[in-house]
GROMACS .gro file of C-alpha atoms in nm:
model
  364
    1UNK     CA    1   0.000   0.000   0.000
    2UNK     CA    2   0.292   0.227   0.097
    3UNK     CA    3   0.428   0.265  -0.235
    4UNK     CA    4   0.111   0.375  -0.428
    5UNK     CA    5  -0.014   0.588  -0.183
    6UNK     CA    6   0.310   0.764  -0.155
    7UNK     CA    7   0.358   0.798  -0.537
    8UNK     CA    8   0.031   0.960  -0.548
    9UNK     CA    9   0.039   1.170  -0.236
   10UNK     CA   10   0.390   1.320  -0.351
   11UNK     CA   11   0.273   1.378  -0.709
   12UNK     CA   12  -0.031   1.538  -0.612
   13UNK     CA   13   0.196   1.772  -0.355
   14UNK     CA   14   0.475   1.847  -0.585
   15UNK     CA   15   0.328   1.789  -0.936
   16UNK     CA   16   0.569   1.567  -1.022
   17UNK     CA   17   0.617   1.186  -1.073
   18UNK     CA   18   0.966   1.248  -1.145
   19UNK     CA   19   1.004   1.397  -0.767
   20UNK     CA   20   0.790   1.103  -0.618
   21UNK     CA   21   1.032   0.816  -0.794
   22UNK     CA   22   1.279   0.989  -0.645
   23UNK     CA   23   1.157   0.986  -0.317
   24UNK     CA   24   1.025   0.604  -0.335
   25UNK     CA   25   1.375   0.535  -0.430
   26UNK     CA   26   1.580   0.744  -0.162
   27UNK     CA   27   1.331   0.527   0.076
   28UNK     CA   28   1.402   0.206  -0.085
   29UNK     CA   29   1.791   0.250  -0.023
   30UNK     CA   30   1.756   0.340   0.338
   31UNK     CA   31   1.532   0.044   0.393
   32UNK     CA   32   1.799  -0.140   0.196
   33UNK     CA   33   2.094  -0.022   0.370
   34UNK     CA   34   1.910  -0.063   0.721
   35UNK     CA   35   1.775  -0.401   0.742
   36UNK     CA   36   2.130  -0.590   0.797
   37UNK     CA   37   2.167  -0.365   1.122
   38UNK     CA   38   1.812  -0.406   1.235
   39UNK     CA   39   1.838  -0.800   1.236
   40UNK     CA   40   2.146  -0.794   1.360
   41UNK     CA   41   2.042  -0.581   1.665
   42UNK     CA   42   1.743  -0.837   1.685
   43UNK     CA   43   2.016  -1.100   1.717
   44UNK     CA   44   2.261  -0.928   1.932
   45UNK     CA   45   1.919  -0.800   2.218
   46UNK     CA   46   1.672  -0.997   2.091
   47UNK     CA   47   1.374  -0.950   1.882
   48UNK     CA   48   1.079  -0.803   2.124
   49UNK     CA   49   1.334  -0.511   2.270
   50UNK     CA   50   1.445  -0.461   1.902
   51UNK     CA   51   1.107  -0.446   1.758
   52UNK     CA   52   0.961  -0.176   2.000
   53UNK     CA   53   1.246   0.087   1.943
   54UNK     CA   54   1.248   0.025   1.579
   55UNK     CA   55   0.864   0.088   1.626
   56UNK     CA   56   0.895   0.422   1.837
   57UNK     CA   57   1.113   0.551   1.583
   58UNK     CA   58   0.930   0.422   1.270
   59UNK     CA   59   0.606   0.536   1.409
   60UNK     CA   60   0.774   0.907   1.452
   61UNK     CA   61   0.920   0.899   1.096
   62UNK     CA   62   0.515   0.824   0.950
   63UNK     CA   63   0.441   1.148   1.123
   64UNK     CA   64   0.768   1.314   0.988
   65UNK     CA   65   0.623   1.256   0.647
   66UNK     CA   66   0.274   1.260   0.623
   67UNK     CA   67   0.280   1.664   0.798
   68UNK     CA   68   0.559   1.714   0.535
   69UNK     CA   69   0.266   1.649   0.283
   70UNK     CA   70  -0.007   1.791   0.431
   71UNK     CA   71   0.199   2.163   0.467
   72UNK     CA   72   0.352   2.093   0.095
   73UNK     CA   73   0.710   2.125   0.191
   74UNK     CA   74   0.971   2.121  -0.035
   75UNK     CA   75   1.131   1.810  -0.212
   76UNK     CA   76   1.445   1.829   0.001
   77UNK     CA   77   1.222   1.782   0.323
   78UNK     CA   78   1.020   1.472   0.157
   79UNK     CA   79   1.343   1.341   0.053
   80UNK     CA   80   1.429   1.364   0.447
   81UNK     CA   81   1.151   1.236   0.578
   82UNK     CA   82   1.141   0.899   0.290
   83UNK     CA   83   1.509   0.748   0.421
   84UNK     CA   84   1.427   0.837   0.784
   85UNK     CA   85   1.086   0.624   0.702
   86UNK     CA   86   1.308   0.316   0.510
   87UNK     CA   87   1.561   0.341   0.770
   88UNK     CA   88   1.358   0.299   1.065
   89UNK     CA   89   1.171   0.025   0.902
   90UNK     CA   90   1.172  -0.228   1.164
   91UNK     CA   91   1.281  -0.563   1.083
   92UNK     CA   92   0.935  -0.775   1.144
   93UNK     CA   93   1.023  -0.966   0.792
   94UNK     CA   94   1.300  -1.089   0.947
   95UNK     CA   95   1.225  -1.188   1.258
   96UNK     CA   96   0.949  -1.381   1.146
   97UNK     CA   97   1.141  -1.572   0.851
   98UNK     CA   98   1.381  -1.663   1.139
   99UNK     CA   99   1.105  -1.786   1.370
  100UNK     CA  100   0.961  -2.006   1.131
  101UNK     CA  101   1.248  -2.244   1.222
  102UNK     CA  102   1.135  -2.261   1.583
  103UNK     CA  103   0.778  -2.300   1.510
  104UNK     CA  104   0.780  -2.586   1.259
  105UNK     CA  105   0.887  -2.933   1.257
  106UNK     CA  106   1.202  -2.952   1.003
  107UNK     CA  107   1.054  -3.143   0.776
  108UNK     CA  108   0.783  -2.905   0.731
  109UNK     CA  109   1.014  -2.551   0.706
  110UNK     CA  110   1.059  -2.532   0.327
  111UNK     CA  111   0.637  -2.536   0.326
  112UNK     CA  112   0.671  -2.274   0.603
  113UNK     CA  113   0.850  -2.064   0.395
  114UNK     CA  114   0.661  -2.097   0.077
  115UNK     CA  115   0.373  -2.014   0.263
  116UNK     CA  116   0.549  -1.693   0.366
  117UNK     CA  117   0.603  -1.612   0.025
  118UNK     CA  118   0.224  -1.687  -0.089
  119UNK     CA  119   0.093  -1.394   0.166
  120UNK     CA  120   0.402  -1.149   0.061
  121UNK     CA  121   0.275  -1.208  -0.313
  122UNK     CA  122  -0.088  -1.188  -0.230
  123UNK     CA  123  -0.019  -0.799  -0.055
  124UNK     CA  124   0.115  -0.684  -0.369
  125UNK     CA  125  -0.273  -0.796  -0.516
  126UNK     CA  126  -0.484  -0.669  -0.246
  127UNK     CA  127  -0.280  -0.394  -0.109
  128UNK     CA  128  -0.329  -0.142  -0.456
  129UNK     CA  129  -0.669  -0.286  -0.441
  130UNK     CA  130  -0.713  -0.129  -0.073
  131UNK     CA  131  -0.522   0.155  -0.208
  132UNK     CA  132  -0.795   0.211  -0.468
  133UNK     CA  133  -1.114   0.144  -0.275
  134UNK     CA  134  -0.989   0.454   0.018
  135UNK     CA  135  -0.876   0.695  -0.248
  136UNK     CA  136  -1.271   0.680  -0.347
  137UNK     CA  137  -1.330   0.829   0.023
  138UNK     CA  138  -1.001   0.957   0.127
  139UNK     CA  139  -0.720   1.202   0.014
  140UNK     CA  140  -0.344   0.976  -0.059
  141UNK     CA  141  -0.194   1.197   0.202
  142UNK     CA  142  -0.480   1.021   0.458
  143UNK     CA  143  -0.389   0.692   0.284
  144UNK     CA  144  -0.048   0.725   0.348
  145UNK     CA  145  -0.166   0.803   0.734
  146UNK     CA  146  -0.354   0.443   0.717
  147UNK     CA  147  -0.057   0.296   0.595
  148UNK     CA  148   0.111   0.417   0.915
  149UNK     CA  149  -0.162   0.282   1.143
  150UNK     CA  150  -0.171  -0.071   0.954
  151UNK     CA  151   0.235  -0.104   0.950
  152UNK     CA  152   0.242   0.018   1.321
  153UNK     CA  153  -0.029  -0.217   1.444
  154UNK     CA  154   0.104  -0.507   1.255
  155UNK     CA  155   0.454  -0.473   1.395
  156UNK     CA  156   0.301  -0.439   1.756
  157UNK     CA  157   0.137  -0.784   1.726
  158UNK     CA  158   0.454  -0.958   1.570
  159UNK     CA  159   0.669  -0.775   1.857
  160UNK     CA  160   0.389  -0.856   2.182
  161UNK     CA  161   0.177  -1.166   2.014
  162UNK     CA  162   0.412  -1.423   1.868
  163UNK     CA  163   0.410  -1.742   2.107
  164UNK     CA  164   0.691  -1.891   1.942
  165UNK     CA  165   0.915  -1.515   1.921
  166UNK     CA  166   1.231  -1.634   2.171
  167UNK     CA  167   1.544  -1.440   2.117
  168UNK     CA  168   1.859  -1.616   1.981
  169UNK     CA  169   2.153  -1.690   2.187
  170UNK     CA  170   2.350  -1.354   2.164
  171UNK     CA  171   2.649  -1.327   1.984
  172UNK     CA  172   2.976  -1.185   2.070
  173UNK     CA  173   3.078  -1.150   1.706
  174UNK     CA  174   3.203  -0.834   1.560
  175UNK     CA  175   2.854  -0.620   1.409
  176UNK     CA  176   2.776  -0.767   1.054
  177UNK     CA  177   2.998  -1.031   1.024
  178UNK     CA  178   2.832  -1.210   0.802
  179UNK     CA  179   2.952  -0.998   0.538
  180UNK     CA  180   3.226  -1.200   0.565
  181UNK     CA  181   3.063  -1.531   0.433
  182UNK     CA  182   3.097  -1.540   0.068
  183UNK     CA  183   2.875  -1.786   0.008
  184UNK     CA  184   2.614  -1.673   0.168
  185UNK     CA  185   2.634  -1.324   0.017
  186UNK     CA  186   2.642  -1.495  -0.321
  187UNK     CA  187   2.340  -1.658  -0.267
  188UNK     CA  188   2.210  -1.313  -0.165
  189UNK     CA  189   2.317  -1.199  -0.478
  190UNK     CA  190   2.113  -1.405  -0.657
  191UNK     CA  191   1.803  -1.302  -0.461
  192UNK     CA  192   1.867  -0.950  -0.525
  193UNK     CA  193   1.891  -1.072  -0.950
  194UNK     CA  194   1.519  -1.178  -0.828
  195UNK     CA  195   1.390  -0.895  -0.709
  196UNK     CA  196   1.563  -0.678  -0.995
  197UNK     CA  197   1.397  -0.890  -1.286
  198UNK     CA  198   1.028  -0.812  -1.105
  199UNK     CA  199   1.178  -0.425  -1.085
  200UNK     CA  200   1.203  -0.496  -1.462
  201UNK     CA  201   0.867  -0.663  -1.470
  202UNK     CA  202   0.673  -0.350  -1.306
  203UNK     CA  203   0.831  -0.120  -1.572
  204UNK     CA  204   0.769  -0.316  -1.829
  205UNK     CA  205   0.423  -0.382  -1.761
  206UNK     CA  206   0.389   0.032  -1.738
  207UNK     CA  207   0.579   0.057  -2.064
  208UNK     CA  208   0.375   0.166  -2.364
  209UNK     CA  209   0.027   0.027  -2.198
  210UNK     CA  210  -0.288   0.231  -2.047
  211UNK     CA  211  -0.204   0.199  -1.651
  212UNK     CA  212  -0.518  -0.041  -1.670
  213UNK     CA  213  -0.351  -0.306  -1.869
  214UNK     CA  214  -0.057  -0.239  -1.674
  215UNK     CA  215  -0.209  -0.295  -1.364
  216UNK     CA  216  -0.322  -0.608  -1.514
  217UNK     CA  217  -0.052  -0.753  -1.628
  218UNK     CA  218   0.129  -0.695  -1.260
  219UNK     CA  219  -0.205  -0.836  -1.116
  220UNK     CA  220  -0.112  -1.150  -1.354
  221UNK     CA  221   0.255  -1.151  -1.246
  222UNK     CA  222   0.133  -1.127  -0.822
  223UNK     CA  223  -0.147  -1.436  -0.906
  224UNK     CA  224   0.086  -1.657  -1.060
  225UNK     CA  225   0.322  -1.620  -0.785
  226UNK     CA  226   0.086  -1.658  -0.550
  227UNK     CA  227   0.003  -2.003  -0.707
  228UNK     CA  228   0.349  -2.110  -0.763
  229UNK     CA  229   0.429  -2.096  -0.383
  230UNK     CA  230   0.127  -2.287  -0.285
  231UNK     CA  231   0.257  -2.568  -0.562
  232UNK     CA  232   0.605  -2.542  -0.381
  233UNK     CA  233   0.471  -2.567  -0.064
  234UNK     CA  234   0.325  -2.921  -0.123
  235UNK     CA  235   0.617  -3.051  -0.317
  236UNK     CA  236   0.863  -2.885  -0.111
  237UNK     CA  237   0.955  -3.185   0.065
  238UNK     CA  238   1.049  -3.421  -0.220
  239UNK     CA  239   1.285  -3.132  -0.391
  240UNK     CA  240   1.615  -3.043  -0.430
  241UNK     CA  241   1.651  -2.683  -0.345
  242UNK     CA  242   1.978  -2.671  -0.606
  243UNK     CA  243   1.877  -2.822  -0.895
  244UNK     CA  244   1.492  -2.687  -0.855
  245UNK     CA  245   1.664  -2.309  -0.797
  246UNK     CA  246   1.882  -2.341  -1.099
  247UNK     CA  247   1.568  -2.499  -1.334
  248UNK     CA  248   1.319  -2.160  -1.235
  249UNK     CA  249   1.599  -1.935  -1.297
  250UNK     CA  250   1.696  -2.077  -1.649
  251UNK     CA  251   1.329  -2.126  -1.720
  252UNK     CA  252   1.247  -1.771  -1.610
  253UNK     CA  253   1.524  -1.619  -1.851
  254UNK     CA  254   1.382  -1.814  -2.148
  255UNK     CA  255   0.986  -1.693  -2.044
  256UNK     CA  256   1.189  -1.365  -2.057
  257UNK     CA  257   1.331  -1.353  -2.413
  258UNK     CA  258   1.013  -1.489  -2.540
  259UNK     CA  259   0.888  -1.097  -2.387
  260UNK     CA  260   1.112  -0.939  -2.575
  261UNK     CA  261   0.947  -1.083  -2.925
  262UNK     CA  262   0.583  -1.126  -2.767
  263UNK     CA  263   0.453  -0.757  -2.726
  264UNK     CA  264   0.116  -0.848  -2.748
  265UNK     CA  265  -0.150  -0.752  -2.470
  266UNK     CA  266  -0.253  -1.105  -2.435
  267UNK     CA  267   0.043  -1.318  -2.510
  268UNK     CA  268   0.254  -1.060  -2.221
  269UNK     CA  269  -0.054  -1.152  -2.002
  270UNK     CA  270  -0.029  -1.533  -2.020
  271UNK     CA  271   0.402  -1.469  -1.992
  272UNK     CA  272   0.367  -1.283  -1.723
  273UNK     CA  273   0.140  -1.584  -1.494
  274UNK     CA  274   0.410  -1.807  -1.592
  275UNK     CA  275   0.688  -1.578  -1.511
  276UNK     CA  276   0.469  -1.560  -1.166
  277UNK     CA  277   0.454  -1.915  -1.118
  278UNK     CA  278   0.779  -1.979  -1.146
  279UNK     CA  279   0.915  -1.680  -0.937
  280UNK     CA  280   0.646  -1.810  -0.670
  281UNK     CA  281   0.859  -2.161  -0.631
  282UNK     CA  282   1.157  -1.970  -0.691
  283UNK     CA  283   1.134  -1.673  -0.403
  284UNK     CA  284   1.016  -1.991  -0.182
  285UNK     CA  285   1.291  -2.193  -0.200
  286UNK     CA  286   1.511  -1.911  -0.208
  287UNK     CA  287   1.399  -1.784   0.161
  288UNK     CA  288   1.409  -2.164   0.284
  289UNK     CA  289   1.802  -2.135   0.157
  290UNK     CA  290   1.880  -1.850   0.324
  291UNK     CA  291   1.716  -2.007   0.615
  292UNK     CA  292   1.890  -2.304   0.633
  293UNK     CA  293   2.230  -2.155   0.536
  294UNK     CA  294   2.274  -1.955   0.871
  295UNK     CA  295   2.345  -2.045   1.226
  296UNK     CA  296   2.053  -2.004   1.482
  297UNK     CA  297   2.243  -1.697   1.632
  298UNK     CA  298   2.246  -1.543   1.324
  299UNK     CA  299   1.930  -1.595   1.138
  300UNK     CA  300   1.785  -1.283   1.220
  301UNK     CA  301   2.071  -1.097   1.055
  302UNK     CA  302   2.082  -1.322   0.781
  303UNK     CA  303   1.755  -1.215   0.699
  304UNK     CA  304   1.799  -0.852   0.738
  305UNK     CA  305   2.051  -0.930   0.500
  306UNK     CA  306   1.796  -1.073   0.214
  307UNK     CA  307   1.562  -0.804   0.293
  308UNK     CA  308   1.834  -0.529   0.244
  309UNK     CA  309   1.956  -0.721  -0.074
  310UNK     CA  310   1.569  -0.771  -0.231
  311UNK     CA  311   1.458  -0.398  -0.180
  312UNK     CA  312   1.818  -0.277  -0.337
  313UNK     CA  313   1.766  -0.547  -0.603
  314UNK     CA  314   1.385  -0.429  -0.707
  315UNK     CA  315   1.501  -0.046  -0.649
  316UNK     CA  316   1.807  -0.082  -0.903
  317UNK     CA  317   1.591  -0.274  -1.144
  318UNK     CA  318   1.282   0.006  -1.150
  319UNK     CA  319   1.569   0.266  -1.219
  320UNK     CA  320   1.710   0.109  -1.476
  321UNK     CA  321   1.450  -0.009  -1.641
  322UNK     CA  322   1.323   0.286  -1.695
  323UNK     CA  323   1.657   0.418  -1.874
  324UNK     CA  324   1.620   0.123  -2.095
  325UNK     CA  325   1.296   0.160  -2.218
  326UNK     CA  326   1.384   0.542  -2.243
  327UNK     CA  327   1.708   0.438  -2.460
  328UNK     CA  328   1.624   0.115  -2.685
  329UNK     CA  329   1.248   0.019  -2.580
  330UNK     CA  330   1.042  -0.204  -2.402
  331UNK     CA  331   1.228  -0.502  -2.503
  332UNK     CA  332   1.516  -0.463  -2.393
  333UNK     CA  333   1.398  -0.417  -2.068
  334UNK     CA  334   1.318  -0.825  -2.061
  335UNK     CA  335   1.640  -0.880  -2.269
  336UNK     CA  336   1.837  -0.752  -1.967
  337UNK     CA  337   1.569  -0.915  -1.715
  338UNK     CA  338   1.662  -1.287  -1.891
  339UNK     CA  339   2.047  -1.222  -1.845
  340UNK     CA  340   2.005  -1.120  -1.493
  341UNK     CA  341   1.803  -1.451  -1.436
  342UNK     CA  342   2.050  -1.659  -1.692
  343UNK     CA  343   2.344  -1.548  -1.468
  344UNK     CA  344   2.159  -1.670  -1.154
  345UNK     CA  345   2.197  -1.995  -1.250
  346UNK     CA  346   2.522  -1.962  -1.348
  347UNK     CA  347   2.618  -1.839  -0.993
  348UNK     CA  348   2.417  -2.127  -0.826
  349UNK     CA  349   2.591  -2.387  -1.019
  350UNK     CA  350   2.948  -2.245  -0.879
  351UNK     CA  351   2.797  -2.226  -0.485
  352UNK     CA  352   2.786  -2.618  -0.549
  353UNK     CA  353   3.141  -2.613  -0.430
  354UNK     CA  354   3.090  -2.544  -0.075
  355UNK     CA  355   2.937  -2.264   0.150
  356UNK     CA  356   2.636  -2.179   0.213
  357UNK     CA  357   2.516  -2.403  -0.075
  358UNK     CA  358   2.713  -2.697   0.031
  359UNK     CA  359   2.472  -2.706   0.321
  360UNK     CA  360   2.190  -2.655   0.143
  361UNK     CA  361   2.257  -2.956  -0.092
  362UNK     CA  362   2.372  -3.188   0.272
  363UNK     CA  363   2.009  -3.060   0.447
  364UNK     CA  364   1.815  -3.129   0.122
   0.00000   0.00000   0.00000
């Protein structure tokens, strides 16, 4: 909801869609560049005592920007306001991927996770939806105000309501050290390829179509991947995270180039549901990876990490999608999409040496 009603509300304030990219982006790298630290404070003094500063300050930063909008201050003070927002984000994502492992019986985690990634994909479906139905009642500067109230609230329940929320073992390592595991940051590498491609997808969609097809074809994109984690969730079990990882990517890339030829309204919808299903199985067994890949002690951090790497991912692949289709055209905004997913799998084959995907192949 967030990102819509924030486009709006800062286009409508400023007159400019140019300004509001720019200040959805400046809050996309802050929430990027913050969400290591916050897990790794939610590692180092545990997740309840992390959660409710994070929330103070968050909760401050919603009121930071929504009176920015309402007195129509300047860019530089939205600008202010959006990374103080991203940067206080706190990091609920990733201290409930890292509970999951506490809460579920082993042999049931990689459905855990999968199921994680079905409600993620089914926000991005009813959450512009929501968006829609308030604007009909409400200003986007109020909307933005509800998305406050909803993000706040939700965070309070995942901080005070989670049976199963017990803080890790606290480290004595030296802040961030995982950014010393190459492995690991590989494989968070690849996740951030992810999240670039469906950058790439959202601008393409927008790309020479009315913004109703557009929304459409996103809509198609969010229900396939809805679908394809449900599918991995009940195969989950039987799979080999590896080889199934390396099979979406390559498959994705070729669903990709086909994009680049197939320009049609109808033939881009039925690519996009199968670029959804597969990225649905995909993200699933991605998060299980990460998951599995990190010690108890640091899981929490680990998946700071992928949340940092995903929202610089999708941010890097909006902007430069956009120069692309500005520069040579729609297509090559899914040429460029295809490589980033070809050289996925490339990358996963070579973490078959050891690392973090060493253990995923000896847990799988």
């Amino acid at each position: 909801m967030l990102s819509l009603s924030l486009l709006l509300a800062v286009s409508a304030s400023n007159g400019s869609f140019a300004e509001a990219g720019l200040v959805l982006f400046v809050h996309a790298v802050a929430l990027a560049l913050a969400a290591p630290i916050g897990g790794r404070l939610a590692d180092r003094y545990g997740p309840r005592r992390t959660l409710h500063v994070f929330i103070g300050f968050h909760a401050l930063s919603y009121a930071a920007i929504v009176s920015a909008l309402v007195l129509a201050l300047p860019l530089s003070h939205l600008i202010v306001a959006a990374a103080f927002l991203g940067c206080t984000t706190p990091p609920s994502t990733a201290v409930v991927r890292s509970t999951w492992p506490l809460l579920v019986p082993g042999k049931y985690l990689s459905s855990a996770y999968a199921l994680d990634t079905v409600i993620n994909s089914t926000t991005f479906i009813l959450g512009p939806m929501v968006v829609g139905g308030l604007l009909f009642f409400l200003s986007a500067n109020t909307v933005v105000g509800a998305c406050a109230i909803a993000k706040i609230t939700g965070d309070l329940l995942i901080a005070t309501g989670a049976s199963g929320l017990k803080g890790a073992e606290r480290s004595r390592r030296k802040a961030l050290a995982l950014a010393e595991n190459a492995p690991l940051m590989l494989l968070l590498a690849v996740i951030a390829a992810d999240t670039f491609t469906i950058g790439a997808l959202q601008v393409g969609a927008a790309a020479g179509a009315t913004a109703t097809a557009a929304s459409l074809l996103f809509s198609a994109f969010a229900g396939g991947e809805v679908v394809g984690g449900l599918l991995s969730g009940v195969r989950s079990r039987d799979a080999n995270v590896k080889r199934d990882m390396i099979g979406f990517h390559l498959a994705t890339a070729c669903l990709f180039v086909l994009m680049s030829s197939v320009l049609g309204s109808w033939g881009l919808l039925v690519l996009y549901v199968g670029v959804g299903l597969l990225s649905g199985a995909r993200d699933a067994l991605g998060q299980f990876a990460v998951g599995i890949s990190a010690r108890p002690e640091d899981r929490t951090e680990a998946f700071g990490w992928l949340s940092g790497f995903m929202w610089g991912g999708y941010g890097l692949g909006t902007l430069l999608s956009g120069y692309l289709d500005e520069e040579w055209g729609r297509r090559s905004i899914y040429l460029v999409a295809a490589a980033a997913s070809a050289m996925s799998a490339i990358v996963l084959l070579w973490l078959k040496l050891g690392g973090a995907a060493g253990v995923i192949e000896d847990r799988t």
